[in-house]
Amino acid sequence: MISRRDYSEDPFSGRRRRRCWLALGAALAATGCHADHRQSMLHPESAAAAEIAWLWWLLLAICAAVFFVVVLLTGLAVWKRPSGAAAPAPLGNRFILICGAVIPAMILAGILYASVRTQVALRMPETDLTIRVIGHQWWWEVVYPDAEIVIANELVIPAGAPVRLELLAADVIHSLWVPNLNGKTDLIPDKVNLMWLTADRPGVFRGQCAEYCGVQHALMALRVVALERDAFDDWIRARQQPVAGPRTAAQRRGERVFMQEACHNCHAIRGTPAVGTRGPDLTHLKNRRTLAAGVLPNTRENLKDWIADPQRHKPGNLMPRTILSPDDLAALVDYLDALE
Ligand code: CUA
């Protein structure tokens, strides 16, 4: 026997309506209407992002207007349908020609003009700073070629000045997107793509890989840190200094662990024999805000957790588990946590 659902119940009863509002609220929060404005192209923090946001709002307005008119006309056609199978078009053929061809062509031409105008506004400006960003599964290598600095998962720039970015990929295609600052550009193996960024004010802006690049694509975040020009120059000078050697017995033991275990095969620490390039450069690690491309805040406890079992926090990443005694692990963390 087939049981039938009771349709006498109001399909939009109070509880269902509340659920719908909740779902709508969650969807809006997830798509960038959240109040803190992080990582949203609708809250531009640069002239380029403002151009993109302006185009987005214009396209939304045009599409909404077209949608509204089409729905209105469809409703009129349904409710005011003339009787008879072969009734003539009530508004005549000219109406069809104007509304079906002329007006759409004018709208599309307007959209094309607005898009080209935005494209022109996004041309790369003159800049004296070039930074190379290399996408890896699943982290970002950031190189300052002139200053000979290599960092990871943070892009430090001077506020108020355009920065030229050379984009490359070490393995598969990635895409760099910092929505508050500019549009997205792909990073492609064996090809250098160019883009540029400006941040109007000092601050931290979240970016994200925007091209599916494997199982941990979603955990491939980048932070753009915009500093006042003086602070940026100080930052460059500080990063050019070699790290201070280990000061305590525990740190010395940690350094020995780092050099004797597999760590140094993949990671570099400037001024030491560790020159591996497969994993992030760890010089001045202590100064980074996060570990594993935004997965964990950079705290001592998280660092220990990460080294003890990297696959737990980011399954599939290339860092293997290193079996260490508790004392060796603690010493290694002491050493790495002191790399300022
Ligand atoms: Cu890298 Cu997605």
Short mmCIF file of C-alpha atoms and ligand atoms in Angstrom, two decimals:
data_model
loop_
_atom_site.label_atom_id
_atom_site.label_comp_id
_atom_site.label_asym_id
_atom_site.label_seq_id
_atom_site.Cartn_x
_atom_site.Cartn_y
_atom_site.Cartn_z
CA MET A 1 0.00 0.00 0.00
CA ILE A 2 1.34 3.38 -0.93
CA SER A 3 1.30 5.88 1.91
CA ARG A 4 0.44 9.35 0.80
CA ARG A 5 1.82 12.50 2.32
CA ASP A 6 -0.66 14.87 3.92
CA TYR A 7 -0.69 17.98 1.75
CA SER A 8 -3.38 19.68 3.77
CA GLU A 9 -0.59 21.07 5.96
CA ASP A 10 0.51 24.58 5.00
CA PRO A 11 3.71 24.00 2.98
CA PHE A 12 5.10 27.26 4.32
CA SER A 13 4.23 26.81 7.97
CA GLY A 14 5.98 28.76 10.74
CA ARG A 15 8.71 26.20 11.37
CA ARG A 16 9.50 25.75 7.68
CA ARG A 17 9.54 29.48 7.15
CA ARG A 18 12.02 29.88 10.02
CA ARG A 19 14.21 27.17 8.52
CA CYS A 20 14.14 28.92 5.15
CA TRP A 21 15.19 32.22 6.73
CA LEU A 22 17.97 30.45 8.64
CA ALA A 23 19.22 28.76 5.45
CA LEU A 24 19.07 32.07 3.59
CA GLY A 25 20.98 33.81 6.39
CA ALA A 26 23.65 31.09 6.41
CA ALA A 27 23.98 31.29 2.62
CA LEU A 28 24.37 35.09 2.73
CA ALA A 29 26.95 34.87 5.52
CA ALA A 30 28.86 32.23 3.55
CA THR A 31 28.84 34.32 0.39
CA GLY A 32 30.31 37.47 1.88
CA CYS A 33 27.52 39.44 3.52
CA HIS A 34 29.10 38.78 6.90
CA ALA A 35 29.66 41.93 8.89
CA ASP A 36 33.45 41.69 9.28
CA HIS A 37 34.02 42.00 5.52
CA ARG A 38 36.88 39.51 5.40
CA GLN A 39 37.78 38.01 2.04
CA SER A 40 34.94 39.59 0.09
CA MET A 41 35.12 41.28 -3.30
CA LEU A 42 32.07 43.29 -2.25
CA HIS A 43 34.22 45.20 0.26
CA PRO A 44 37.07 46.57 -1.84
CA GLU A 45 40.22 47.88 -0.18
CA SER A 46 41.93 49.08 -3.37
CA ALA A 47 41.05 51.02 -6.51
CA ALA A 48 41.27 47.84 -8.63
CA ALA A 49 38.93 45.91 -6.35
CA ALA A 50 36.56 48.91 -6.34
CA GLU A 51 36.42 48.75 -10.16
CA ILE A 52 35.59 45.05 -10.03
CA ALA A 53 32.95 45.58 -7.34
CA TRP A 54 31.43 48.43 -9.38
CA LEU A 55 31.16 46.14 -12.43
CA TRP A 56 29.64 43.39 -10.28
CA TRP A 57 26.93 45.68 -8.89
CA LEU A 58 26.21 47.05 -12.37
CA LEU A 59 25.80 43.54 -13.82
CA LEU A 60 23.63 42.54 -10.86
CA ALA A 61 21.38 45.58 -11.40
CA ILE A 62 21.07 44.96 -15.16
CA CYS A 63 20.41 41.24 -14.76
CA ALA A 64 17.89 41.87 -11.97
CA ALA A 65 16.05 44.42 -14.13
CA VAL A 66 15.99 42.06 -17.13
CA PHE A 67 14.80 39.20 -14.90
CA PHE A 68 12.03 41.37 -13.44
CA VAL A 69 10.79 42.51 -16.87
CA VAL A 70 10.90 38.99 -18.35
CA VAL A 71 8.97 37.54 -15.39
CA LEU A 72 6.45 40.38 -15.64
CA LEU A 73 5.90 39.84 -19.38
CA THR A 74 5.69 36.08 -18.94
CA GLY A 75 3.04 36.56 -16.25
CA LEU A 76 1.09 38.92 -18.50
CA ALA A 77 1.33 36.44 -21.39
CA VAL A 78 0.00 33.63 -19.21
CA TRP A 79 -2.83 35.50 -17.51
CA LYS A 80 -3.94 37.61 -20.45
CA ARG A 81 -3.59 34.80 -23.01
CA PRO A 82 -6.03 35.42 -25.89
CA SER A 83 -8.35 32.54 -26.68
CA GLY A 84 -7.93 30.60 -29.93
CA ALA A 85 -5.06 28.43 -31.12
CA ALA A 86 -3.55 30.79 -33.72
CA ALA A 87 -4.06 34.12 -32.05
CA PRO A 88 -1.77 36.89 -33.39
CA ALA A 89 0.93 38.38 -31.17
CA PRO A 90 -1.08 40.94 -29.17
CA LEU A 91 1.61 43.65 -29.29
CA GLY A 92 2.63 43.06 -32.91
CA ASN A 93 5.82 41.91 -34.64
CA ARG A 94 7.57 45.21 -34.04
CA PHE A 95 7.37 44.59 -30.29
CA ILE A 96 9.07 41.21 -30.78
CA LEU A 97 11.80 42.77 -32.92
CA ILE A 98 12.50 45.61 -30.49
CA CYS A 99 12.30 43.61 -27.27
CA GLY A 100 13.81 40.42 -28.68
CA ALA A 101 16.71 41.86 -30.66
CA VAL A 102 17.27 45.62 -30.40
CA ILE A 103 17.04 46.07 -26.62
CA PRO A 104 19.09 42.90 -25.80
CA ALA A 105 21.76 44.04 -28.29
CA MET A 106 21.89 47.47 -26.61
CA ILE A 107 22.13 45.88 -23.15
CA LEU A 108 24.91 43.52 -24.24
CA ALA A 109 26.79 46.39 -25.89
CA GLY A 110 26.52 48.35 -22.62
CA ILE A 111 27.83 45.38 -20.63
CA LEU A 112 30.70 44.94 -23.10
CA TYR A 113 31.59 48.62 -22.76
CA ALA A 114 31.52 48.42 -18.95
CA SER A 115 33.65 45.23 -18.96
CA VAL A 116 36.27 46.73 -21.30
CA ARG A 117 36.31 49.91 -19.21
CA THR A 118 37.03 47.84 -16.09
CA GLN A 119 39.67 45.83 -17.94
CA VAL A 120 41.43 49.04 -18.96
CA ALA A 121 41.28 50.34 -15.38
CA LEU A 122 42.97 47.13 -14.20
CA ARG A 123 46.09 47.62 -16.34
CA MET A 124 49.29 47.10 -14.42
CA PRO A 125 50.62 50.45 -13.11
CA GLU A 126 54.27 51.44 -12.84
CA THR A 127 55.84 49.74 -9.84
CA ASP A 128 59.30 49.32 -8.37
CA LEU A 129 58.61 46.17 -6.36
CA THR A 130 58.32 42.68 -7.86
CA ILE A 131 57.45 39.64 -5.74
CA ARG A 132 57.37 36.07 -7.03
CA VAL A 133 54.55 33.84 -5.77
CA ILE A 134 54.85 30.11 -6.40
CA GLY A 135 51.89 27.81 -5.82
CA HIS A 136 52.57 24.39 -4.28
CA GLN A 137 50.20 21.64 -3.17
CA TRP A 138 49.01 23.22 -0.79
CA TRP A 139 50.94 26.29 0.24
CA TRP A 140 52.39 29.48 -1.18
CA GLU A 141 56.08 30.25 -1.59
CA VAL A 142 56.74 33.98 -1.63
CA VAL A 143 60.09 35.23 -2.94
CA TYR A 144 61.49 38.78 -2.88
CA PRO A 145 64.15 38.40 -5.61
CA ASP A 146 65.88 41.74 -5.06
CA ALA A 147 66.06 41.36 -1.28
CA GLU A 148 66.80 37.61 -1.48
CA ILE A 149 64.06 36.78 1.00
CA VAL A 150 61.90 33.64 0.89
CA ILE A 151 58.84 33.29 3.09
CA ALA A 152 55.67 31.20 2.94
CA ASN A 153 51.92 31.75 3.05
CA GLU A 154 52.24 35.48 3.71
CA LEU A 155 52.66 38.23 1.18
CA VAL A 156 54.02 41.32 2.88
CA ILE A 157 53.61 44.50 0.83
CA PRO A 158 53.87 48.26 1.38
CA ALA A 159 50.43 49.88 1.73
CA GLY A 160 49.44 52.44 -0.89
CA ALA A 161 51.93 51.26 -3.53
CA PRO A 162 51.32 48.82 -6.39
CA VAL A 163 53.22 45.56 -6.24
CA ARG A 164 53.96 43.46 -9.34
CA LEU A 165 53.50 39.74 -8.84
CA GLU A 166 55.15 37.03 -10.94
CA LEU A 167 53.02 33.91 -10.57
CA LEU A 168 54.31 30.35 -11.07
CA ALA A 169 53.25 26.87 -10.03
CA ALA A 170 55.51 24.06 -8.87
CA ASP A 171 53.10 21.19 -9.54
CA VAL A 172 49.53 21.78 -10.74
CA ILE A 173 47.48 24.84 -11.65
CA HIS A 174 46.56 27.10 -8.73
CA SER A 175 44.91 30.51 -8.71
CA LEU A 176 45.69 33.49 -6.51
CA TRP A 177 42.69 35.49 -5.32
CA VAL A 178 42.74 38.22 -2.70
CA PRO A 179 39.18 39.48 -3.26
CA ASN A 180 39.50 42.70 -1.24
CA LEU A 181 42.47 43.80 -3.37
CA ASN A 182 42.11 42.55 -6.96
CA GLY A 183 40.77 39.84 -9.25
CA LYS A 184 42.15 36.32 -9.54
CA THR A 185 44.98 35.06 -11.74
CA ASP A 186 46.06 31.47 -12.37
CA LEU A 187 49.48 30.10 -11.45
CA ILE A 188 50.54 27.66 -14.16
CA PRO A 189 53.54 25.29 -14.25
CA ASP A 190 56.27 26.37 -16.70
CA LYS A 191 54.62 29.71 -17.36
CA VAL A 192 54.96 33.09 -15.67
CA ASN A 193 51.69 34.99 -15.24
CA LEU A 194 51.69 38.58 -14.10
CA MET A 195 49.30 40.38 -11.81
CA TRP A 196 49.48 43.25 -9.38
CA LEU A 197 48.07 44.27 -6.03
CA THR A 198 47.65 47.47 -4.11
CA ALA A 199 46.25 47.80 -0.60
CA ASP A 200 44.96 51.30 0.10
CA ARG A 201 45.56 50.98 3.84
CA PRO A 202 47.74 48.92 6.16
CA GLY A 203 46.04 45.71 7.26
CA VAL A 204 45.79 41.98 6.75
CA PHE A 205 43.77 40.69 3.80
CA ARG A 206 42.93 37.04 3.34
CA GLY A 207 43.50 35.35 0.02
CA GLN A 208 42.68 31.88 -1.15
CA CYS A 209 43.61 29.46 -3.90
CA ALA A 210 40.73 29.75 -6.35
CA GLU A 211 41.44 26.80 -8.67
CA TYR A 212 40.80 23.24 -7.56
CA CYS A 213 44.30 21.79 -7.09
CA GLY A 214 43.81 18.59 -5.15
CA VAL A 215 42.35 17.28 -1.95
CA GLN A 216 43.48 20.18 0.26
CA HIS A 217 42.64 22.96 -2.19
CA ALA A 218 40.31 24.52 0.39
CA LEU A 219 43.15 24.68 2.94
CA MET A 220 45.44 26.83 0.82
CA ALA A 221 45.11 30.30 2.24
CA LEU A 222 47.41 33.28 1.88
CA ARG A 223 47.55 36.41 4.00
CA VAL A 224 48.49 39.70 2.42
CA VAL A 225 50.02 41.89 5.10
CA ALA A 226 50.13 45.56 4.06
CA LEU A 227 52.53 47.69 6.12
CA GLU A 228 53.28 51.40 6.13
CA ARG A 229 56.27 52.06 3.84
CA ASP A 230 58.71 52.60 6.73
CA ALA A 231 57.51 49.48 8.50
CA PHE A 232 57.82 47.54 5.24
CA ASP A 233 61.42 48.70 4.76
CA ASP A 234 62.18 47.71 8.36
CA TRP A 235 60.54 44.33 7.74
CA ILE A 236 62.74 43.74 4.67
CA ARG A 237 65.88 44.61 6.65
CA ALA A 238 64.85 42.34 9.53
CA ARG A 239 64.08 39.41 7.21
CA GLN A 240 67.48 39.77 5.57
CA GLN A 241 69.21 39.08 8.87
CA PRO A 242 70.25 35.48 9.45
CA VAL A 243 68.42 33.79 12.30
CA ALA A 244 70.04 33.90 15.69
CA GLY A 245 71.66 30.59 16.55
CA PRO A 246 70.21 28.38 19.26
CA ARG A 247 70.68 29.95 22.71
CA THR A 248 69.59 27.27 25.16
CA ALA A 249 70.60 23.64 25.54
CA ALA A 250 67.10 22.57 24.45
CA GLN A 251 67.31 24.73 21.33
CA ARG A 252 70.74 23.29 20.49
CA ARG A 253 69.32 19.80 20.84
CA GLY A 254 66.37 20.85 18.65
CA GLU A 255 68.73 22.09 15.96
CA ARG A 256 70.56 18.74 16.03
CA VAL A 257 67.23 16.92 15.68
CA PHE A 258 66.29 19.17 12.73
CA MET A 259 69.58 18.46 10.95
CA GLN A 260 69.69 14.74 11.73
CA GLU A 261 66.08 13.82 11.03
CA ALA A 262 64.41 14.33 7.66
CA CYS A 263 63.39 17.98 8.33
CA HIS A 264 66.35 19.62 6.56
CA ASN A 265 65.72 17.61 3.37
CA CYS A 266 62.61 19.66 2.64
CA HIS A 267 62.99 22.90 4.64
CA ALA A 268 65.55 25.67 4.54
CA ILE A 269 66.68 27.89 7.40
CA ARG A 270 68.97 30.64 6.14
CA GLY A 271 72.41 30.64 7.75
CA THR A 272 72.29 26.90 8.53
CA PRO A 273 73.13 23.79 6.46
CA ALA A 274 69.37 23.26 5.90
CA VAL A 275 68.65 24.25 2.29
CA GLY A 276 65.70 22.02 1.29
CA THR A 277 63.18 23.58 -1.07
CA ARG A 278 60.29 21.11 -1.21
CA GLY A 279 58.60 22.53 1.86
CA PRO A 280 58.22 26.08 3.18
CA ASP A 281 61.34 28.04 4.12
CA LEU A 282 61.39 28.22 7.92
CA THR A 283 63.72 31.19 8.41
CA HIS A 284 61.96 33.58 10.83
CA LEU A 285 59.11 31.05 11.24
CA LYS A 286 58.10 32.61 14.54
CA ASN A 287 56.93 35.76 12.73
CA ARG A 288 54.26 34.00 10.67
CA ARG A 289 50.64 34.25 11.73
CA THR A 290 49.61 30.73 10.75
CA LEU A 291 50.98 27.25 10.10
CA ALA A 292 50.22 25.03 7.09
CA ALA A 293 48.83 27.80 4.86
CA GLY A 294 46.23 29.14 7.25
CA VAL A 295 45.20 25.86 8.89
CA LEU A 296 46.44 26.61 12.43
CA PRO A 297 47.39 29.78 14.33
CA ASN A 298 51.16 29.82 14.77
CA THR A 299 51.42 28.89 18.44
CA ARG A 300 53.90 26.63 20.19
CA GLU A 301 51.25 24.02 20.94
CA ASN A 302 49.99 23.97 17.34
CA LEU A 303 53.54 23.72 16.01
CA LYS A 304 54.13 20.70 18.23
CA ASP A 305 50.84 19.15 17.15
CA TRP A 306 51.62 19.77 13.51
CA ILE A 307 55.08 18.18 13.63
CA ALA A 308 53.77 15.23 15.64
CA ASP A 309 51.15 14.40 13.01
CA PRO A 310 50.85 16.70 9.97
CA GLN A 311 48.37 14.36 8.29
CA ARG A 312 45.82 14.84 11.08
CA HIS A 313 45.38 18.54 10.36
CA LYS A 314 45.81 18.47 6.58
CA PRO A 315 45.42 14.95 5.18
CA GLY A 316 47.28 14.34 1.94
CA ASN A 317 49.91 17.05 2.40
CA LEU A 318 53.48 16.11 1.54
CA MET A 319 54.92 16.38 5.05
CA PRO A 320 55.37 12.90 6.50
CA ARG A 321 55.02 12.06 10.14
CA THR A 322 58.39 12.11 11.90
CA ILE A 323 58.66 9.65 14.75
CA LEU A 324 60.43 11.48 17.57
CA SER A 325 60.81 10.84 21.28
CA PRO A 326 58.80 13.32 23.41
CA ASP A 327 62.05 15.02 24.50
CA ASP A 328 63.32 15.35 20.93
CA LEU A 329 59.95 16.72 19.80
CA ALA A 330 59.91 19.28 22.61
CA ALA A 331 63.50 20.31 21.79
CA LEU A 332 62.67 20.62 18.08
CA VAL A 333 59.71 22.86 18.91
CA ASP A 334 61.96 24.92 21.21
CA TYR A 335 64.37 25.43 18.32
CA LEU A 336 61.75 26.24 15.66
CA ASP A 337 59.70 28.45 17.97
CA ALA A 338 62.78 30.62 18.50
CA LEU A 339 63.36 31.33 14.79
CA GLU A 340 62.50 35.02 14.93
CU1 CUA B 1 45.97 25.54 -4.95
CU2 CUA B 1 43.64 25.19 -5.15
#
